[in-house]
Amino acid sequence: MISSNTSFIALIGNPVSHSLSPIMQNAALQYLGLDLIYIAIPCKDEDLESVLHSLKKINCKGLNITIPHKEKVFDLCSDISPIANKVKAINTMKLNSKKEWSGTNTDVEGFIYPLKKLNIAKKKSIVLGSGGAARSVIQGLINLNLSTISVISRNKSSLDELTKNFDNQIQLQGFLDNDNQAQNLIQEADLIVNTTPVGMKESKYEKNVFPYGEAFWRSLNSQTIVYDLIYNPSPTPLLKFSAKKGCMTIDGLKMLVAQGMKSISFWTNGLEVPFEIMNNALKKYL
Ligand code: NAP
């Protein structure tokens, strides 16, 4: 029951109305029996600093940060975890003992979660897209000790920046989507991760439902694991196509839930919520 002692955790972003985090996080907080609720607060760029400053002064126990603020909050945190520094994005914050914001990133662990039980060390991987999520995915693949990571993107400048960022850590190469080598890479990949928004349930992408078009996928083989970060629709057109080819598929809902579990743990100094509690709340809602 919400009372005058109830405090809160907030999601800060713009827009936030589509977010599934309040559904799964409130289920988790209820499971833990904490006198806390989780709300979504839309926040424009120009208001970010004053909103975060004000939240320090009221009963706010933690934050999730989403698009477009994941990089901008760096300047507003007094301490930042090594993993957030590595991927250049903060998605979870809490107040430290000096009442200053402390930031971390739980997307890397969230991404790894469904892959941990699979034996993919030393295997070949492809990452599609070179935006924010691709950084967490690449860091996750480095942590899982993949042998090669080929990033395929349509955007040369973000591709170059991304490959430079992870230089010397692993055999990582960038390719444009029209590169002649793309078909060979697809054929030989053990794992392909889509980090582009193509296939999302939005009219903007309805006509172009396969990342880089359907022909791009013609050499996909049935031994490849296909992981799509998109969770709505579930399955995405890409995952439906891959499953038909006989591939193992993973949807983005698992990553979403797992990064949320890690955020809860950060806010509460280590409390754990079973995956099913948050996952079932979402399944019921969707
Ligand atoms: P982002 O920073 O905007 O990056 C998107 C990337 O996809 C960019 O490289 C972009 O290239 C490329 N792209 C966009 N439209 C494309 C198209 N029509 N064809 C080919 N490439 C295209 O976005 P993000 O934060 O990385 O998020 C990407 C996706 O991952 C979103 O769908 C998001 O919902 C999902 N996501 C899911 C989770 C989860 O927990 N499951 C977590 C994070 C993100 P340009 O630079 O040329 O536009």
mmCIF file of C-alpha atoms and ligand atoms in Angstrom:
data_model
loop_
_atom_site.group_PDB
_atom_site.id
_atom_site.type_symbol
_atom_site.label_atom_id
_atom_site.label_comp_id
_atom_site.label_asym_id
_atom_site.label_seq_id
_atom_site.Cartn_x
_atom_site.Cartn_y
_atom_site.Cartn_z
ATOM 1 C CA MET A 1 0.000 0.000 0.000
ATOM 2 C CA ILE A 2 1.277 3.488 -0.815
ATOM 3 C CA SER A 3 1.580 5.547 2.385
ATOM 4 C CA SER A 4 3.250 8.779 3.460
ATOM 5 C CA ASN A 5 6.454 6.777 4.030
ATOM 6 C CA THR A 6 6.594 5.338 0.518
ATOM 7 C CA SER A 7 9.601 6.430 -1.502
ATOM 8 C CA PHE A 8 10.282 5.940 -5.203
ATOM 9 C CA ILE A 9 12.620 4.969 -8.014
ATOM 10 C CA ALA A 10 12.206 6.774 -11.350
ATOM 11 C CA LEU A 11 12.885 6.208 -15.024
ATOM 12 C CA ILE A 12 14.152 9.407 -16.669
ATOM 13 C CA GLY A 13 13.992 9.719 -20.457
ATOM 14 C CA ASN A 14 12.109 11.208 -23.370
ATOM 15 C CA PRO A 15 9.805 9.606 -24.347
ATOM 16 C CA VAL A 16 9.077 7.173 -21.490
ATOM 17 C CA SER A 17 5.401 6.403 -22.063
ATOM 18 C CA HIS A 18 6.188 3.231 -24.071
ATOM 19 C CA SER A 19 8.499 1.825 -21.393
ATOM 20 C CA LEU A 20 7.868 -1.594 -19.859
ATOM 21 C CA SER A 21 10.161 -0.924 -16.899
ATOM 22 C CA PRO A 22 7.419 0.298 -14.503
ATOM 23 C CA ILE A 23 5.514 -2.977 -15.028
ATOM 24 C CA MET A 24 8.407 -5.297 -14.246
ATOM 25 C CA GLN A 25 10.059 -3.101 -11.594
ATOM 26 C CA ASN A 26 6.875 -2.623 -9.570
ATOM 27 C CA ALA A 27 6.370 -6.409 -9.628
ATOM 28 C CA ALA A 28 9.940 -6.807 -8.345
ATOM 29 C CA LEU A 29 9.573 -4.187 -5.589
ATOM 30 C CA GLN A 30 6.340 -5.822 -4.473
ATOM 31 C CA TYR A 31 8.044 -9.239 -4.417
ATOM 32 C CA LEU A 32 10.802 -7.818 -2.205
ATOM 33 C CA GLY A 33 8.204 -6.233 0.107
ATOM 34 C CA LEU A 34 9.901 -2.821 -0.093
ATOM 35 C CA ASP A 35 7.991 0.389 0.610
ATOM 36 C CA LEU A 36 8.989 1.702 -2.809
ATOM 37 C CA ILE A 37 7.271 2.371 -6.110
ATOM 38 C CA TYR A 38 8.721 2.805 -9.618
ATOM 39 C CA ILE A 39 7.489 5.626 -11.866
ATOM 40 C CA ALA A 40 8.404 7.010 -15.299
ATOM 41 C CA ILE A 41 9.235 10.716 -15.562
ATOM 42 C CA PRO A 42 9.480 12.310 -19.017
ATOM 43 C CA CYS A 43 12.329 14.821 -19.043
ATOM 44 C CA LYS A 44 13.518 17.128 -21.824
ATOM 45 C CA ASP A 45 17.208 17.724 -22.517
ATOM 46 C CA GLU A 46 17.159 21.238 -21.163
ATOM 47 C CA ASP A 47 15.544 20.088 -17.878
ATOM 48 C CA LEU A 48 17.846 17.141 -17.169
ATOM 49 C CA GLU A 49 20.242 18.911 -14.818
ATOM 50 C CA SER A 50 17.553 20.618 -12.726
ATOM 51 C CA VAL A 51 15.419 17.450 -12.547
ATOM 52 C CA LEU A 52 18.344 15.332 -11.321
ATOM 53 C CA HIS A 53 19.328 18.056 -8.868
ATOM 54 C CA SER A 54 15.781 18.222 -7.461
ATOM 55 C CA LEU A 55 15.504 14.425 -7.189
ATOM 56 C CA LYS A 56 18.527 14.484 -4.867
ATOM 57 C CA LYS A 57 16.510 16.569 -2.421
ATOM 58 C CA ILE A 58 13.412 14.397 -2.242
ATOM 59 C CA ASN A 59 12.794 10.801 -1.364
ATOM 60 C CA CYS A 60 14.211 9.265 -4.553
ATOM 61 C CA LYS A 61 16.041 5.953 -4.002
ATOM 62 C CA GLY A 62 17.381 5.396 -7.490
ATOM 63 C CA LEU A 63 17.050 6.056 -11.212
ATOM 64 C CA ASN A 64 17.006 4.332 -14.543
ATOM 65 C CA ILE A 65 18.177 6.492 -17.418
ATOM 66 C CA THR A 66 17.022 5.926 -20.975
ATOM 67 C CA ILE A 67 17.142 7.578 -24.418
ATOM 68 C CA PRO A 68 18.320 10.310 -24.963
ATOM 69 C CA HIS A 69 20.120 10.888 -21.634
ATOM 70 C CA LYS A 70 22.403 7.848 -21.187
ATOM 71 C CA GLU A 71 25.519 9.833 -22.126
ATOM 72 C CA LYS A 72 24.482 13.248 -20.847
ATOM 73 C CA VAL A 73 24.224 12.090 -17.222
ATOM 74 C CA PHE A 74 27.995 11.429 -17.100
ATOM 75 C CA ASP A 75 28.558 15.087 -16.177
ATOM 76 C CA LEU A 76 25.997 14.857 -13.376
ATOM 77 C CA CYS A 77 27.494 11.821 -11.603
ATOM 78 C CA SER A 78 30.269 12.135 -9.029
ATOM 79 C CA ASP A 79 31.297 8.491 -9.409
ATOM 80 C CA ILE A 80 30.935 6.191 -12.397
ATOM 81 C CA SER A 81 31.529 2.422 -12.549
ATOM 82 C CA PRO A 82 34.266 1.036 -14.838
ATOM 83 C CA ILE A 83 31.683 -0.760 -17.015
ATOM 84 C CA ALA A 84 29.722 2.476 -17.632
ATOM 85 C CA ASN A 85 32.973 4.226 -18.524
ATOM 86 C CA LYS A 86 33.859 1.442 -20.950
ATOM 87 C CA VAL A 87 30.568 1.507 -22.860
ATOM 88 C CA LYS A 88 30.133 5.273 -22.485
ATOM 89 C CA ALA A 89 26.548 4.966 -21.229
ATOM 90 C CA ILE A 90 24.850 5.097 -17.805
ATOM 91 C CA ASN A 91 21.446 3.445 -17.352
ATOM 92 C CA THR A 92 21.244 3.127 -13.547
ATOM 93 C CA MET A 93 21.962 5.643 -10.777
ATOM 94 C CA LYS A 94 21.643 5.982 -7.007
ATOM 95 C CA LEU A 95 22.734 8.482 -4.351
ATOM 96 C CA ASN A 96 25.987 7.709 -2.557
ATOM 97 C CA SER A 97 26.760 8.472 1.105
ATOM 98 C CA LYS A 98 27.542 12.097 0.188
ATOM 99 C CA LYS A 99 24.137 12.410 -1.500
ATOM 100 C CA GLU A 100 25.769 12.657 -4.919
ATOM 101 C CA TRP A 101 24.748 10.555 -7.930
ATOM 102 C CA SER A 102 26.632 7.362 -8.589
ATOM 103 C CA GLY A 103 26.177 5.818 -12.072
ATOM 104 C CA THR A 104 26.565 2.377 -13.599
ATOM 105 C CA ASN A 105 25.466 0.349 -16.628
ATOM 106 C CA THR A 106 23.491 -2.905 -16.330
ATOM 107 C CA ASP A 107 22.837 -3.417 -20.082
ATOM 108 C CA VAL A 108 26.042 -5.445 -20.547
ATOM 109 C CA GLU A 109 25.070 -7.967 -17.873
ATOM 110 C CA GLY A 110 21.492 -7.925 -19.162
ATOM 111 C CA PHE A 111 22.661 -8.764 -22.673
ATOM 112 C CA ILE A 112 24.901 -11.600 -21.465
ATOM 113 C CA TYR A 113 22.223 -13.217 -19.259
ATOM 114 C CA PRO A 114 20.529 -15.440 -21.893
ATOM 115 C CA LEU A 115 23.899 -16.348 -23.455
ATOM 116 C CA LYS A 116 25.636 -17.487 -20.271
ATOM 117 C CA LYS A 117 24.389 -21.076 -20.394
ATOM 118 C CA LEU A 118 25.370 -21.473 -24.062
ATOM 119 C CA ASN A 119 28.875 -22.484 -24.959
ATOM 120 C CA ILE A 120 29.881 -19.601 -27.226
ATOM 121 C CA ALA A 121 33.445 -18.838 -26.094
ATOM 122 C CA LYS A 122 35.862 -18.772 -29.061
ATOM 123 C CA LYS A 123 32.954 -18.585 -31.539
ATOM 124 C CA LYS A 124 32.395 -16.056 -34.324
ATOM 125 C CA SER A 125 29.890 -13.257 -33.878
ATOM 126 C CA ILE A 126 28.275 -10.456 -35.859
ATOM 127 C CA VAL A 127 26.747 -7.287 -34.428
ATOM 128 C CA LEU A 128 24.324 -5.355 -36.657
ATOM 129 C CA GLY A 129 24.246 -1.599 -35.992
ATOM 130 C CA SER A 130 26.725 0.776 -34.388
ATOM 131 C CA GLY A 131 24.611 2.834 -31.972
ATOM 132 C CA GLY A 132 24.383 2.910 -28.173
ATOM 133 C CA ALA A 133 23.159 -0.652 -27.615
ATOM 134 C CA ALA A 134 25.907 -2.036 -29.892
ATOM 135 C CA ARG A 135 28.517 -0.827 -27.350
ATOM 136 C CA SER A 136 26.957 -2.852 -24.527
ATOM 137 C CA VAL A 137 26.603 -5.855 -26.827
ATOM 138 C CA ILE A 138 30.255 -5.688 -27.943
ATOM 139 C CA GLN A 139 31.444 -5.370 -24.340
ATOM 140 C CA GLY A 140 29.270 -8.378 -23.469
ATOM 141 C CA LEU A 141 30.764 -10.427 -26.305
ATOM 142 C CA ILE A 142 34.274 -9.456 -25.161
ATOM 143 C CA ASN A 143 33.389 -10.608 -21.626
ATOM 144 C CA LEU A 144 32.112 -13.919 -23.043
ATOM 145 C CA ASN A 145 35.394 -14.396 -24.880
ATOM 146 C CA LEU A 146 34.103 -14.672 -28.446
ATOM 147 C CA SER A 147 36.890 -15.160 -30.985
ATOM 148 C CA THR A 148 35.782 -12.511 -33.513
ATOM 149 C CA ILE A 149 33.249 -9.688 -33.594
ATOM 150 C CA SER A 150 32.260 -8.269 -36.992
ATOM 151 C CA VAL A 151 30.184 -5.115 -36.718
ATOM 152 C CA ILE A 152 28.011 -4.407 -39.762
ATOM 153 C CA SER A 153 26.496 -0.935 -40.050
ATOM 154 C CA ARG A 154 25.141 1.558 -42.555
ATOM 155 C CA ASN A 155 26.795 4.445 -40.741
ATOM 156 C CA LYS A 156 30.524 4.822 -41.464
ATOM 157 C CA SER A 157 31.287 7.479 -38.887
ATOM 158 C CA SER A 158 29.660 5.715 -35.898
ATOM 159 C CA LEU A 159 31.139 2.413 -37.119
ATOM 160 C CA ASP A 160 34.660 3.895 -37.161
ATOM 161 C CA GLU A 161 34.187 5.438 -33.737
ATOM 162 C CA LEU A 162 32.884 2.170 -32.308
ATOM 163 C CA THR A 163 35.709 0.029 -33.654
ATOM 164 C CA LYS A 164 38.237 2.576 -32.355
ATOM 165 C CA ASN A 165 36.599 2.445 -28.925
ATOM 166 C CA PHE A 166 37.188 -1.327 -28.613
ATOM 167 C CA ASP A 167 40.520 -1.385 -30.446
ATOM 168 C CA ASN A 168 43.092 -3.906 -29.165
ATOM 169 C CA GLN A 169 40.651 -5.750 -26.908
ATOM 170 C CA ILE A 170 39.494 -8.446 -29.324
ATOM 171 C CA GLN A 171 39.543 -9.264 -33.028
ATOM 172 C CA LEU A 172 36.936 -6.681 -33.982
ATOM 173 C CA GLN A 173 36.299 -5.436 -37.504
ATOM 174 C CA GLY A 174 33.786 -3.003 -38.958
ATOM 175 C CA PHE A 175 32.004 -3.504 -42.301
ATOM 176 C CA LEU A 176 29.449 -1.434 -44.177
ATOM 177 C CA ASP A 177 26.237 -3.333 -44.938
ATOM 178 C CA ASN A 178 26.937 -3.332 -48.694
ATOM 179 C CA ASP A 179 30.409 -4.852 -48.243
ATOM 180 C CA ASN A 180 31.013 -7.941 -50.429
ATOM 181 C CA GLN A 181 32.223 -9.906 -47.419
ATOM 182 C CA ALA A 182 28.877 -9.594 -45.605
ATOM 183 C CA GLN A 183 27.429 -12.841 -47.080
ATOM 184 C CA ASN A 184 30.456 -14.892 -46.030
ATOM 185 C CA LEU A 185 30.314 -13.423 -42.560
ATOM 186 C CA ILE A 186 26.610 -14.272 -42.216
ATOM 187 C CA GLN A 187 27.193 -17.823 -43.426
ATOM 188 C CA GLU A 188 30.029 -18.469 -40.996
ATOM 189 C CA ALA A 189 28.653 -16.707 -37.914
ATOM 190 C CA ASP A 190 27.837 -18.681 -34.763
ATOM 191 C CA LEU A 191 25.944 -15.756 -33.262
ATOM 192 C CA ILE A 192 24.284 -12.726 -34.910
ATOM 193 C CA VAL A 193 22.953 -9.887 -32.748
ATOM 194 C CA ASN A 194 20.599 -7.270 -34.184
ATOM 195 C CA THR A 195 20.978 -3.916 -32.419
ATOM 196 C CA THR A 196 19.239 -1.868 -35.135
ATOM 197 C CA PRO A 197 15.602 -0.866 -34.490
ATOM 198 C CA VAL A 198 14.490 -2.496 -37.765
ATOM 199 C CA GLY A 199 11.554 -4.817 -37.070
ATOM 200 C CA MET A 200 10.208 -2.766 -34.166
ATOM 201 C CA LYS A 201 6.449 -2.407 -33.903
ATOM 202 C CA GLU A 202 6.384 1.069 -35.383
ATOM 203 C CA SER A 203 4.981 2.173 -38.707
ATOM 204 C CA LYS A 204 8.329 3.788 -39.588
ATOM 205 C CA TYR A 205 9.956 0.352 -39.897
ATOM 206 C CA GLU A 206 7.022 -1.710 -41.162
ATOM 207 C CA LYS A 207 8.106 -1.773 -44.791
ATOM 208 C CA ASN A 208 11.717 -2.585 -44.041
ATOM 209 C CA VAL A 209 11.261 -5.371 -41.560
ATOM 210 C CA PHE A 210 14.629 -7.147 -41.964
ATOM 211 C CA PRO A 211 17.830 -5.328 -40.998
ATOM 212 C CA TYR A 212 19.505 -4.425 -44.340
ATOM 213 C CA GLY A 213 16.657 -6.118 -46.290
ATOM 214 C CA GLU A 214 15.647 -9.766 -46.764
ATOM 215 C CA ALA A 215 18.350 -10.608 -49.336
ATOM 216 C CA PHE A 216 21.020 -9.805 -46.730
ATOM 217 C CA TRP A 217 19.924 -12.938 -44.813
ATOM 218 C CA ARG A 218 20.023 -15.445 -47.699
ATOM 219 C CA SER A 219 23.165 -17.237 -46.485
ATOM 220 C CA LEU A 220 22.017 -17.644 -42.855
ATOM 221 C CA ASN A 221 22.618 -21.213 -41.716
ATOM 222 C CA SER A 222 20.618 -23.269 -39.231
ATOM 223 C CA GLN A 223 23.489 -23.572 -36.717
ATOM 224 C CA THR A 224 23.581 -19.816 -36.086
ATOM 225 C CA ILE A 225 22.049 -18.298 -32.936
ATOM 226 C CA VAL A 226 20.073 -15.154 -33.811
ATOM 227 C CA TYR A 227 19.568 -12.648 -30.988
ATOM 228 C CA ASP A 228 17.316 -9.630 -31.605
ATOM 229 C CA LEU A 229 17.405 -6.840 -29.004
ATOM 230 C CA ILE A 230 13.891 -5.806 -30.008
ATOM 231 C CA TYR A 231 11.153 -7.160 -27.712
ATOM 232 C CA ASN A 232 8.029 -5.760 -29.379
ATOM 233 C CA PRO A 233 6.737 -7.491 -31.485
ATOM 234 C CA SER A 234 7.776 -10.862 -30.138
ATOM 235 C CA PRO A 235 8.963 -12.638 -32.197
ATOM 236 C CA THR A 236 10.261 -10.017 -34.623
ATOM 237 C CA PRO A 237 10.105 -10.786 -38.377
ATOM 238 C CA LEU A 238 13.842 -11.565 -38.227
ATOM 239 C CA LEU A 239 13.399 -14.096 -35.405
ATOM 240 C CA LYS A 240 10.410 -15.706 -37.148
ATOM 241 C CA PHE A 241 12.464 -16.103 -40.335
ATOM 242 C CA SER A 242 15.482 -17.439 -38.410
ATOM 243 C CA ALA A 243 13.395 -19.953 -36.443
ATOM 244 C CA LYS A 244 11.918 -21.221 -39.732
ATOM 245 C CA LYS A 245 15.468 -21.792 -40.983
ATOM 246 C CA GLY A 246 16.089 -23.895 -37.861
ATOM 247 C CA CYS A 247 18.179 -21.349 -35.928
ATOM 248 C CA MET A 248 18.070 -20.934 -32.170
ATOM 249 C CA THR A 249 16.555 -17.502 -31.443
ATOM 250 C CA ILE A 250 16.671 -15.130 -28.445
ATOM 251 C CA ASP A 251 14.396 -12.097 -28.085
ATOM 252 C CA GLY A 252 15.090 -8.765 -26.371
ATOM 253 C CA LEU A 253 12.708 -9.348 -23.474
ATOM 254 C CA LYS A 254 15.282 -11.470 -21.635
ATOM 255 C CA MET A 255 17.858 -8.674 -21.831
ATOM 256 C CA LEU A 256 15.286 -6.132 -20.680
ATOM 257 C CA VAL A 257 14.352 -8.215 -17.630
ATOM 258 C CA ALA A 258 17.945 -9.134 -16.794
ATOM 259 C CA GLN A 259 19.222 -5.531 -16.917
ATOM 260 C CA GLY A 260 16.269 -4.643 -14.651
ATOM 261 C CA MET A 261 17.258 -7.360 -12.153
ATOM 262 C CA LYS A 262 20.790 -5.943 -12.054
ATOM 263 C CA SER A 263 19.452 -2.407 -11.513
ATOM 264 C CA ILE A 264 17.387 -3.607 -8.524
ATOM 265 C CA SER A 265 20.506 -5.183 -7.093
ATOM 266 C CA PHE A 266 22.443 -1.885 -7.517
ATOM 267 C CA TRP A 267 19.734 0.221 -5.822
ATOM 268 C CA THR A 268 19.270 -2.187 -2.895
ATOM 269 C CA ASN A 269 22.933 -3.112 -2.343
ATOM 270 C CA GLY A 270 22.550 -6.684 -3.525
ATOM 271 C CA LEU A 271 18.931 -7.837 -3.193
ATOM 272 C CA GLU A 272 17.934 -10.387 -5.817
ATOM 273 C CA VAL A 273 14.621 -10.923 -7.607
ATOM 274 C CA PRO A 274 13.962 -14.141 -9.560
ATOM 275 C CA PHE A 275 13.885 -13.612 -13.358
ATOM 276 C CA GLU A 276 10.379 -15.154 -13.547
ATOM 277 C CA ILE A 277 8.808 -12.543 -11.236
ATOM 278 C CA MET A 278 9.655 -9.693 -13.609
ATOM 279 C CA ASN A 279 9.289 -11.740 -16.796
ATOM 280 C CA ASN A 280 5.822 -13.009 -15.824
ATOM 281 C CA ALA A 281 4.664 -9.477 -15.012
ATOM 282 C CA LEU A 282 5.632 -8.420 -18.539
ATOM 283 C CA LYS A 283 4.149 -11.502 -20.206
ATOM 284 C CA LYS A 284 0.841 -10.836 -18.434
ATOM 285 C CA TYR A 285 0.914 -7.230 -19.590
ATOM 286 C CA LEU A 286 1.957 -7.722 -23.210
HETATM 287 P P1 NAP B 1 20.704 3.930 -31.556
HETATM 288 O O1 NAP B 1 21.770 4.434 -30.672
HETATM 289 O O2 NAP B 1 19.811 4.881 -32.252
HETATM 290 O O3 NAP B 1 21.409 2.966 -32.644
HETATM 291 C C1 NAP B 1 20.686 2.320 -33.669
HETATM 292 C C2 NAP B 1 21.627 1.751 -34.710
HETATM 293 O O4 NAP B 1 20.815 1.127 -35.712
HETATM 294 C C3 NAP B 1 22.481 2.816 -35.436
HETATM 295 O O5 NAP B 1 23.677 2.223 -35.856
HETATM 296 C C4 NAP B 1 21.577 3.146 -36.637
HETATM 297 O O6 NAP B 1 22.279 3.664 -37.746
HETATM 298 C C5 NAP B 1 21.045 1.772 -36.990
HETATM 299 N N1 NAP B 1 19.803 1.886 -37.743
HETATM 300 C C6 NAP B 1 18.713 2.635 -37.480
HETATM 301 N N2 NAP B 1 17.770 2.480 -38.422
HETATM 302 C C7 NAP B 1 18.296 1.624 -39.342
HETATM 303 C C8 NAP B 1 17.807 1.082 -40.558
HETATM 304 N N3 NAP B 1 16.587 1.387 -41.022
HETATM 305 N N4 NAP B 1 18.613 0.236 -41.244
HETATM 306 C C9 NAP B 1 19.844 -0.078 -40.788
HETATM 307 N N5 NAP B 1 20.373 0.416 -39.628
HETATM 308 C C10 NAP B 1 19.595 1.253 -38.919
HETATM 309 O O7 NAP B 1 19.710 2.961 -30.750
HETATM 310 P P2 NAP B 1 20.102 1.959 -29.550
HETATM 311 O O8 NAP B 1 19.962 2.640 -28.249
HETATM 312 O O9 NAP B 1 21.389 1.314 -29.906
HETATM 313 O O10 NAP B 1 18.895 0.898 -29.630
HETATM 314 C C11 NAP B 1 18.764 0.060 -30.745
HETATM 315 C C12 NAP B 1 17.650 -0.949 -30.557
HETATM 316 O O11 NAP B 1 17.935 -1.823 -29.478
HETATM 317 C C13 NAP B 1 16.276 -0.336 -30.256
HETATM 318 O O12 NAP B 1 15.302 -1.065 -30.959
HETATM 319 C C14 NAP B 1 16.124 -0.544 -28.767
HETATM 320 O O13 NAP B 1 14.764 -0.625 -28.366
HETATM 321 C C15 NAP B 1 16.833 -1.879 -28.590
HETATM 322 N N6 NAP B 1 17.344 -2.069 -27.219
HETATM 323 C C16 NAP B 1 16.843 -3.114 -26.498
HETATM 324 C C17 NAP B 1 17.310 -3.342 -25.222
HETATM 325 C C18 NAP B 1 16.764 -4.495 -24.420
HETATM 326 O O14 NAP B 1 16.915 -4.491 -23.189
HETATM 327 N N7 NAP B 1 16.190 -5.489 -25.042
HETATM 328 C C19 NAP B 1 18.304 -2.497 -24.674
HETATM 329 C C20 NAP B 1 18.797 -1.450 -25.447
HETATM 330 C C21 NAP B 1 18.305 -1.251 -26.728
HETATM 331 P P3 NAP B 1 22.263 5.247 -38.051
HETATM 332 O O15 NAP B 1 23.232 5.846 -37.084
HETATM 333 O O16 NAP B 1 22.693 5.349 -39.465
HETATM 334 O O17 NAP B 1 20.839 5.723 -37.828
#
